[in-house]
XYZ file of C-alpha atoms in Angstrom:
422
model
C -42.956 17.838 -81.478
C -39.573 17.350 -83.097
C -40.893 15.328 -86.030
C -43.521 17.944 -86.925
C -40.882 19.686 -89.016
C -40.862 16.877 -91.590
C -44.588 17.172 -92.232
C -45.753 14.328 -90.024
C -48.899 14.623 -87.974
C -49.039 16.945 -85.019
C -51.222 15.475 -82.329
C -52.878 18.044 -80.151
C -52.634 15.891 -77.058
C -48.857 16.082 -77.332
C -48.855 19.828 -77.913
C -47.178 21.830 -75.143
C -46.182 18.760 -73.219
C -43.212 18.065 -75.507
C -41.867 21.659 -75.649
C -40.682 20.946 -79.204
C -41.701 24.415 -80.390
C -39.654 26.223 -77.723
C -36.673 28.184 -79.002
C -33.374 28.025 -77.128
C -34.094 31.500 -75.820
C -37.537 30.386 -74.567
C -35.986 27.380 -72.851
C -33.363 29.551 -71.189
C -35.977 31.998 -69.864
C -38.125 29.113 -68.610
C -35.184 27.492 -66.863
C -34.967 30.595 -64.662
C -38.471 30.047 -63.310
C -37.932 27.531 -60.567
C -37.301 27.168 -56.853
C -33.524 27.487 -57.314
C -34.011 30.932 -58.817
C -36.187 31.960 -55.861
C -33.604 30.610 -53.405
C -30.926 32.643 -55.225
C -32.921 35.882 -54.867
C -33.558 35.133 -51.182
C -29.834 34.435 -50.656
C -28.805 37.716 -52.341
C -31.163 39.587 -50.022
C -29.183 38.266 -47.047
C -25.867 39.609 -48.355
C -24.316 42.985 -47.583
C -24.588 44.449 -51.107
C -27.902 46.298 -50.785
C -27.830 47.291 -54.476
C -28.689 43.672 -55.364
C -31.533 43.352 -52.843
C -35.042 42.798 -54.204
C -38.446 43.401 -52.643
C -40.306 40.101 -53.060
C -43.986 40.241 -53.963
C -46.072 37.065 -54.370
C -49.439 36.950 -56.135
C -51.533 33.822 -55.624
C -54.117 32.663 -58.189
C -57.565 31.874 -56.707
C -57.403 28.404 -58.334
C -54.228 27.589 -56.388
C -55.731 28.259 -52.966
C -58.082 25.205 -52.944
C -54.989 23.011 -53.458
C -53.473 24.350 -50.239
C -56.850 24.102 -48.467
C -57.011 20.369 -49.246
C -53.334 19.774 -48.411
C -53.559 21.735 -45.126
C -56.961 20.297 -44.172
C -58.500 23.762 -43.619
C -60.907 26.069 -45.475
C -59.698 28.257 -48.360
C -59.389 31.496 -46.357
C -57.387 29.813 -43.597
C -55.202 28.108 -46.229
C -54.500 31.507 -47.832
C -53.495 32.911 -44.427
C -51.195 29.976 -43.683
C -49.638 30.185 -47.149
C -49.094 33.912 -46.589
C -47.379 33.137 -43.278
C -45.068 30.604 -44.974
C -44.146 32.990 -47.806
C -43.433 35.850 -45.397
C -41.311 33.498 -43.343
C -39.223 32.902 -46.472
C -38.648 36.622 -46.959
C -41.566 37.674 -49.176
C -42.629 41.217 -48.233
C -46.124 41.376 -49.769
C -48.597 38.585 -50.586
C -51.674 39.310 -52.731
C -54.326 37.214 -54.404
C -55.079 37.948 -58.066
C -58.844 38.514 -57.761
C -58.572 42.223 -58.594
C -56.599 41.440 -61.737
C -59.153 38.779 -62.722
C -61.889 41.377 -62.157
C -60.208 43.757 -64.597
C -59.793 40.958 -67.146
C -63.471 39.978 -66.884
C -64.746 43.574 -67.164
C -62.543 44.261 -70.197
C -63.619 40.954 -71.828
C -67.296 41.810 -71.266
C -66.856 45.209 -72.865
C -64.927 43.774 -75.834
C -67.543 41.080 -76.431
C -70.345 43.664 -76.683
C -68.246 45.738 -79.110
C -67.523 42.682 -81.244
C -71.191 41.616 -81.182
C -72.300 45.037 -82.434
C -69.892 44.977 -85.392
C -70.476 41.308 -86.280
C -72.256 42.082 -89.577
C -69.383 44.081 -91.091
C -66.386 42.368 -89.440
C -65.964 38.655 -90.218
C -63.358 38.330 -87.433
C -65.613 39.799 -84.734
C -67.304 36.534 -83.716
C -66.875 34.007 -82.294
C -64.728 35.582 -79.590
C -62.334 33.200 -77.833
C -61.215 33.863 -74.270
C -57.582 34.777 -73.739
C -56.625 33.765 -70.205
C -55.176 30.298 -70.957
C -51.541 30.469 -72.171
C -51.573 26.886 -73.470
C -54.459 27.723 -75.785
C -52.887 31.057 -76.822
C -49.550 29.477 -77.672
C -51.220 26.706 -79.663
C -53.345 29.263 -81.538
C -50.358 31.427 -82.433
C -47.916 28.665 -83.337
C -50.232 26.226 -85.123
C -53.620 27.713 -86.012
C -52.490 31.223 -86.957
C -54.871 33.630 -88.659
C -57.775 31.146 -88.606
C -58.136 31.849 -84.891
C -55.935 34.697 -83.614
C -58.138 37.624 -84.800
C -60.964 36.059 -82.771
C -59.022 35.962 -79.493
C -60.094 38.536 -76.927
C -57.395 41.186 -76.462
C -57.888 41.517 -72.691
C -54.750 40.489 -70.816
C -54.989 37.449 -68.583
C -55.382 37.945 -64.813
C -51.728 36.954 -64.342
C -50.394 39.662 -66.633
C -52.774 42.347 -65.362
C -51.497 41.472 -61.889
C -47.997 41.991 -63.245
C -48.942 45.507 -64.326
C -50.718 46.209 -61.033
C -47.605 45.251 -59.059
C -44.920 46.783 -61.283
C -46.824 49.895 -62.359
C -49.439 50.904 -59.766
C -48.184 49.296 -56.546
C -44.518 50.193 -57.151
C -45.475 53.878 -57.535
C -47.655 53.729 -54.414
C -44.708 52.330 -52.455
C -42.228 54.712 -54.176
C -40.220 51.751 -55.476
C -38.643 51.351 -58.902
C -40.214 48.366 -60.767
C -36.852 46.637 -61.323
C -36.254 46.456 -57.546
C -39.350 44.235 -57.214
C -39.124 40.463 -57.743
C -42.680 39.402 -58.569
C -43.648 35.750 -58.104
C -46.975 34.315 -59.253
C -48.232 31.059 -57.723
C -50.393 29.286 -60.317
C -51.980 25.857 -60.888
C -50.395 25.504 -64.312
C -46.891 25.156 -65.832
C -47.960 26.975 -69.010
C -48.215 30.203 -67.017
C -44.396 30.193 -67.010
C -44.493 30.452 -70.823
C -46.830 33.426 -70.590
C -44.604 35.330 -68.163
C -41.649 35.308 -70.591
C -43.599 36.691 -73.570
C -41.809 39.657 -75.111
C -44.675 42.146 -74.695
C -44.571 41.683 -70.918
C -40.926 42.792 -70.692
C -39.866 46.420 -70.160
C -36.550 46.710 -71.998
C -35.942 50.233 -70.681
C -36.042 49.115 -67.043
C -34.970 45.535 -67.846
C -37.836 44.108 -65.823
C -40.665 41.651 -66.439
C -44.218 42.181 -65.181
C -43.953 38.690 -63.662
C -40.408 37.561 -62.841
C -41.124 33.982 -61.841
C -44.123 31.641 -61.967
C -44.107 28.779 -59.493
C -46.812 26.141 -59.422
C -48.801 25.280 -56.304
C -47.013 21.922 -56.320
C -43.587 23.585 -56.375
C -44.462 25.779 -53.377
C -45.784 22.745 -51.484
C -42.563 20.908 -52.340
C -40.589 23.842 -50.901
C -42.590 23.546 -47.674
C -41.730 19.856 -47.531
C -38.054 20.580 -48.257
C -37.975 23.019 -45.363
C -39.941 20.608 -43.166
C -42.671 23.157 -42.479
C -46.054 21.727 -41.523
C -49.342 23.585 -41.968
C -50.185 23.113 -38.284
C -47.244 25.221 -37.130
C -47.972 28.129 -39.505
C -49.610 31.271 -38.149
C -52.676 32.821 -39.741
C -51.481 35.948 -41.575
C -54.039 37.887 -43.654
C -53.120 38.669 -47.263
C -51.985 42.167 -48.176
C -54.172 44.508 -50.216
C -53.008 46.409 -53.297
C -54.819 49.517 -52.032
C -53.416 49.252 -48.504
C -56.109 48.884 -45.849
C -58.918 49.588 -48.299
C -59.049 45.949 -49.317
C -61.577 43.300 -48.401
C -60.009 40.588 -46.251
C -62.760 38.048 -47.015
C -61.791 35.765 -49.883
C -64.313 35.534 -52.704
C -64.470 33.910 -56.126
C -65.962 34.736 -59.485
C -68.788 32.800 -61.143
C -67.807 29.677 -63.052
C -66.721 26.093 -62.635
C -63.276 26.235 -61.050
C -61.786 28.691 -63.537
C -62.115 32.467 -63.768
C -65.688 32.205 -65.028
C -65.297 34.340 -68.142
C -68.151 32.545 -69.915
C -70.684 33.105 -67.134
C -69.744 36.732 -66.532
C -69.757 37.694 -70.223
C -73.012 35.759 -70.795
C -74.892 37.535 -67.992
C -73.441 40.918 -68.936
C -74.272 40.540 -72.654
C -77.804 39.326 -71.891
C -78.416 42.507 -69.899
C -76.388 44.964 -72.000
C -77.519 43.824 -75.473
C -80.964 42.303 -74.854
C -82.055 43.843 -71.532
C -82.504 40.396 -69.965
C -81.528 39.499 -66.398
C -79.956 36.045 -66.128
C -79.486 34.730 -62.596
C -78.847 31.033 -63.089
C -76.953 29.513 -66.002
C -77.694 25.950 -67.051
C -75.072 24.048 -69.014
C -75.994 21.526 -71.675
C -73.403 18.783 -72.132
C -72.554 18.288 -75.820
C -69.769 15.711 -76.012
C -68.591 15.365 -72.417
C -68.274 17.394 -69.217
C -65.574 19.486 -70.886
C -67.641 20.506 -73.914
C -70.777 22.317 -72.804
C -73.158 24.904 -74.212
C -75.134 27.759 -72.687
C -78.038 29.306 -74.597
C -80.082 32.484 -74.133
C -83.568 32.253 -75.623
C -86.556 34.577 -75.863
C -89.909 33.533 -77.303
C -88.351 30.439 -78.889
C -85.608 32.478 -80.579
C -81.947 31.797 -79.750
C -80.276 35.108 -78.899
C -76.899 33.910 -77.628
C -75.088 30.593 -77.698
C -71.793 30.230 -75.802
C -69.605 27.163 -75.250
C -67.047 26.042 -72.666
C -64.399 23.890 -74.359
C -61.714 22.369 -72.129
C -58.882 19.995 -73.013
C -57.123 19.501 -76.342
C -59.350 16.677 -77.521
C -62.346 19.006 -77.413
C -60.303 21.877 -78.845
C -59.613 19.580 -81.838
C -63.358 19.301 -82.422
C -63.795 23.068 -82.130
C -60.983 23.788 -84.626
C -62.362 21.198 -87.050
C -65.768 22.930 -86.964
C -64.104 26.316 -87.327
C -62.267 25.207 -90.490
C -65.610 24.096 -91.931
C -67.267 27.365 -90.886
C -69.638 25.518 -88.574
C -69.193 27.253 -85.212
C -72.584 28.521 -84.018
C -71.177 30.201 -80.909
C -70.627 33.895 -80.283
C -68.165 33.181 -77.458
C -66.066 30.161 -76.528
C -64.252 29.859 -73.198
C -61.216 27.763 -74.142
C -58.919 26.119 -71.576
C -56.234 23.592 -72.458
C -56.581 21.555 -69.238
C -59.462 19.057 -69.102
C -61.574 20.112 -66.131
C -60.309 23.700 -66.272
C -57.760 25.564 -64.168
C -58.226 23.641 -60.916
C -56.998 20.574 -62.818
C -53.784 22.305 -63.905
C -50.786 19.976 -64.092
C -48.917 22.088 -61.552
C -51.197 20.910 -58.753
C -53.599 18.165 -59.798
C -51.220 15.371 -60.838
C -50.809 12.383 -58.584
C -47.189 11.876 -57.606
C -47.094 8.225 -58.627
C -48.443 7.937 -62.166
C -48.249 11.506 -63.417
C -52.009 11.393 -64.024
C -54.671 13.732 -62.708
C -55.625 12.856 -59.134
C -59.420 12.851 -59.498
C -60.112 12.656 -55.772
C -57.888 15.686 -55.174
C -59.600 17.631 -57.975
C -63.028 16.846 -56.524
C -61.940 18.078 -53.092
C -60.488 21.250 -54.658
C -63.740 21.875 -56.538
C -65.721 21.562 -53.323
C -63.359 23.939 -51.515
C -63.463 26.472 -54.375
C -67.254 26.370 -54.669
C -67.623 27.043 -50.945
C -66.313 30.601 -51.450
C -68.901 33.373 -51.846
C -69.302 34.770 -55.385
C -68.670 38.456 -56.005
C -69.250 40.245 -59.300
C -66.380 42.476 -60.392
C -68.933 45.170 -61.336
C -69.741 45.749 -57.663
C -66.153 45.807 -56.438
C -65.475 49.430 -55.377
C -61.692 48.893 -55.451
C -61.820 48.178 -59.200
C -63.714 51.435 -59.755
C -61.148 53.339 -57.669
C -58.265 51.785 -59.628
C -59.904 52.567 -62.975
C -59.881 56.239 -61.946
C -56.677 56.562 -59.917
C -54.458 54.211 -61.925
C -55.949 54.110 -65.420
C -57.562 57.560 -65.787
C -60.967 56.100 -66.592
C -62.475 52.959 -68.106
C -61.921 53.707 -71.807
C -58.721 55.690 -71.514
C -55.602 55.096 -73.647
C -53.900 54.101 -70.377
C -56.514 51.387 -69.693
C -56.160 50.116 -73.241
C -52.363 49.981 -73.038
C -52.127 48.307 -69.627
C -55.105 45.920 -69.754
C -54.900 44.686 -73.370
C -52.393 42.942 -75.611
C -52.135 41.620 -79.170
C -51.806 38.040 -80.329
C -49.398 37.020 -83.054
C -51.284 35.827 -86.091
C -48.855 34.141 -88.427
C -50.445 31.293 -90.291
C -49.026 27.923 -89.443
C -46.206 26.506 -91.543
C -47.709 24.687 -94.498
C -46.098 21.370 -93.731
C -47.630 21.117 -90.276
C -51.203 19.987 -90.104
C -53.483 18.901 -87.345
C -54.905 15.423 -87.218
C -58.562 15.756 -86.376
C -60.405 12.792 -85.056
């Protein structure tokens, strides 16, 4: 907030919603991520000057699809097909979902957690590990919390930014296109994803191209449909495209977890097996403060082996940070998301039009739609294994490290800004 500069209290609930920490350059980049920008690209494609034409690629987050399912009154797969039909009608050439990218992010997070766990005794920054897929949480950590937290953040890129690499690096080569000729749109449940897309490390200065050119929220896309007076009933059913051509699986699936990417559940099950040789099939959550602060524990013979937490929403993040400052965080991993309720409740799709509050009935319907999808573990996805070999030259290659990981800025927060903890 503006007044944080004079040393007054910085309330976490206001963080990110006021945009007070955005530089002019940030604001300018963000202002280019809207429907007008998309309309401009579409308009240029209709003009004679072919040198300015772009190939439009849209990637849809799995947490956005339940929104369209509820709005269209159909199941998630049919909603994805209708959305694909609408986007192609606009002039989008390829429409993907981001499940593959999420699979990469989960597998890399699992591997990093086990590495951190094994060096925990001689590296004080190894644990707890915080998940890295939520840009609201990452920005808050970098700008306010600094070195207290940033060394603990998993280095795996988020699904959105891995998708950016998949499209601009792998897919562009497959299609013999130069990355800068592709205009890559991501449809996400959350406005903060726009902030992530404009981060400096996701920009190729040589080719002057971003991995993700424009993030539009589910709500913005639905608004575009309304603007163009397109109803779901009149849309055809067009299957999504596959990054590996026809090799893809046309059945939509989801990862484990409660309406987000399920990093906690996947890492928990993997670590139980990899480190302790234990098979975990069902995970039971224990509510600590509220539905958005929950714990998961792995025990053997009365001994606690692993303790993970899911912490959603800034009020709960306050509690977590307070405990961290006091050195009282018993967890080895924390899945942190800035939206209460997780990604399905992102402000780009879950707010009621009237009051600007979360539409609880809508969120409940989205949760039901999301949970109806079959679960598929990324470990058993053959396409991921193919891409590790064909695109990344193996799972632990320098290429995999460069394209699937990033670093988080760790400057300590300015001394005159402090967090009010309640």
